[in-house]
């Protein structure tokens, strides 16, 4: 069924709003996927906070105008599903990577984290980006490490002294 002009404009506005607020976008070709597989992908996307949309590439090109994903225009060919990461930059890439392990019909074609178009070969790098909570945990561990090492070092002096006294006592 053909879409009217008003429906197309609404889709472009919706995708433009999402793209303006998204941290990254992953684009995958879904040719050959069955409806049940697509439903499962959408369910997983909802659980992980990824916005998924299947739209015409011409509408996507218009939606990406004046966003940081404007350079993706050259990669938009074929039947594509767009995954926008809202909370963490690697979420959509991680979702597509994990789903592609089970379903061979899903093939990631392009990625962008707002700094330029990346090919499918960068999928592992983008998918391994930490979430906000993981990044904060790593930062706190980095801050905590010197203090912990200092405390252990200070504690080692009396402990070593007690061990020496115990060894002398055992020797006599």
Short mmCIF file of C-alpha atoms in Angstrom, two decimals, residues 24-30 53 57 60 64 72 75-84 92-93 96 106-112 117-120 123:
data_model
loop_
_atom_site.label_atom_id
_atom_site.label_comp_id
_atom_site.label_asym_id
_atom_site.label_seq_id
_atom_site.Cartn_x
_atom_site.Cartn_y
_atom_site.Cartn_z
CA UNK A 24 24.88 5.78 17.04
CA UNK A 25 23.11 4.00 14.22
CA UNK A 26 23.60 0.53 12.78
CA UNK A 27 22.17 -0.41 9.41
CA UNK A 28 21.59 -4.04 8.43
CA UNK A 29 20.17 -5.79 5.40
CA UNK A 30 17.36 -8.15 6.33
CA UNK A 53 12.74 1.11 12.05
CA UNK A 57 16.00 4.48 1.95
CA UNK A 60 15.91 7.72 5.55
CA UNK A 64 19.25 12.06 8.22
CA UNK A 72 25.39 7.60 5.70
CA UNK A 75 25.41 3.21 2.33
CA UNK A 76 21.64 3.22 2.08
CA UNK A 77 20.88 0.62 -0.59
CA UNK A 78 18.78 -2.50 -0.42
CA UNK A 79 16.15 -3.55 2.14
CA UNK A 80 17.53 -2.09 5.38
CA UNK A 81 16.58 -2.02 9.03
CA UNK A 82 17.87 0.92 11.05
CA UNK A 83 18.86 0.49 14.69
CA UNK A 84 19.41 3.66 16.73
CA UNK A 92 22.43 -1.36 18.34
CA UNK A 93 25.67 -2.84 16.98
CA UNK A 96 22.71 -6.85 15.42
CA UNK A 106 20.78 -10.30 8.87
CA UNK A 107 23.92 -8.65 7.51
CA UNK A 108 25.23 -5.39 8.94
CA UNK A 109 26.16 -3.04 6.11
CA UNK A 110 27.10 0.25 7.81
CA UNK A 111 27.61 1.89 11.19
CA UNK A 112 28.04 5.40 12.44
CA UNK A 117 30.50 6.30 8.07
CA UNK A 118 32.03 2.97 9.07
CA UNK A 119 31.81 -0.32 7.25
CA UNK A 120 30.60 -3.64 8.57
CA UNK A 123 31.03 -4.00 13.93
#
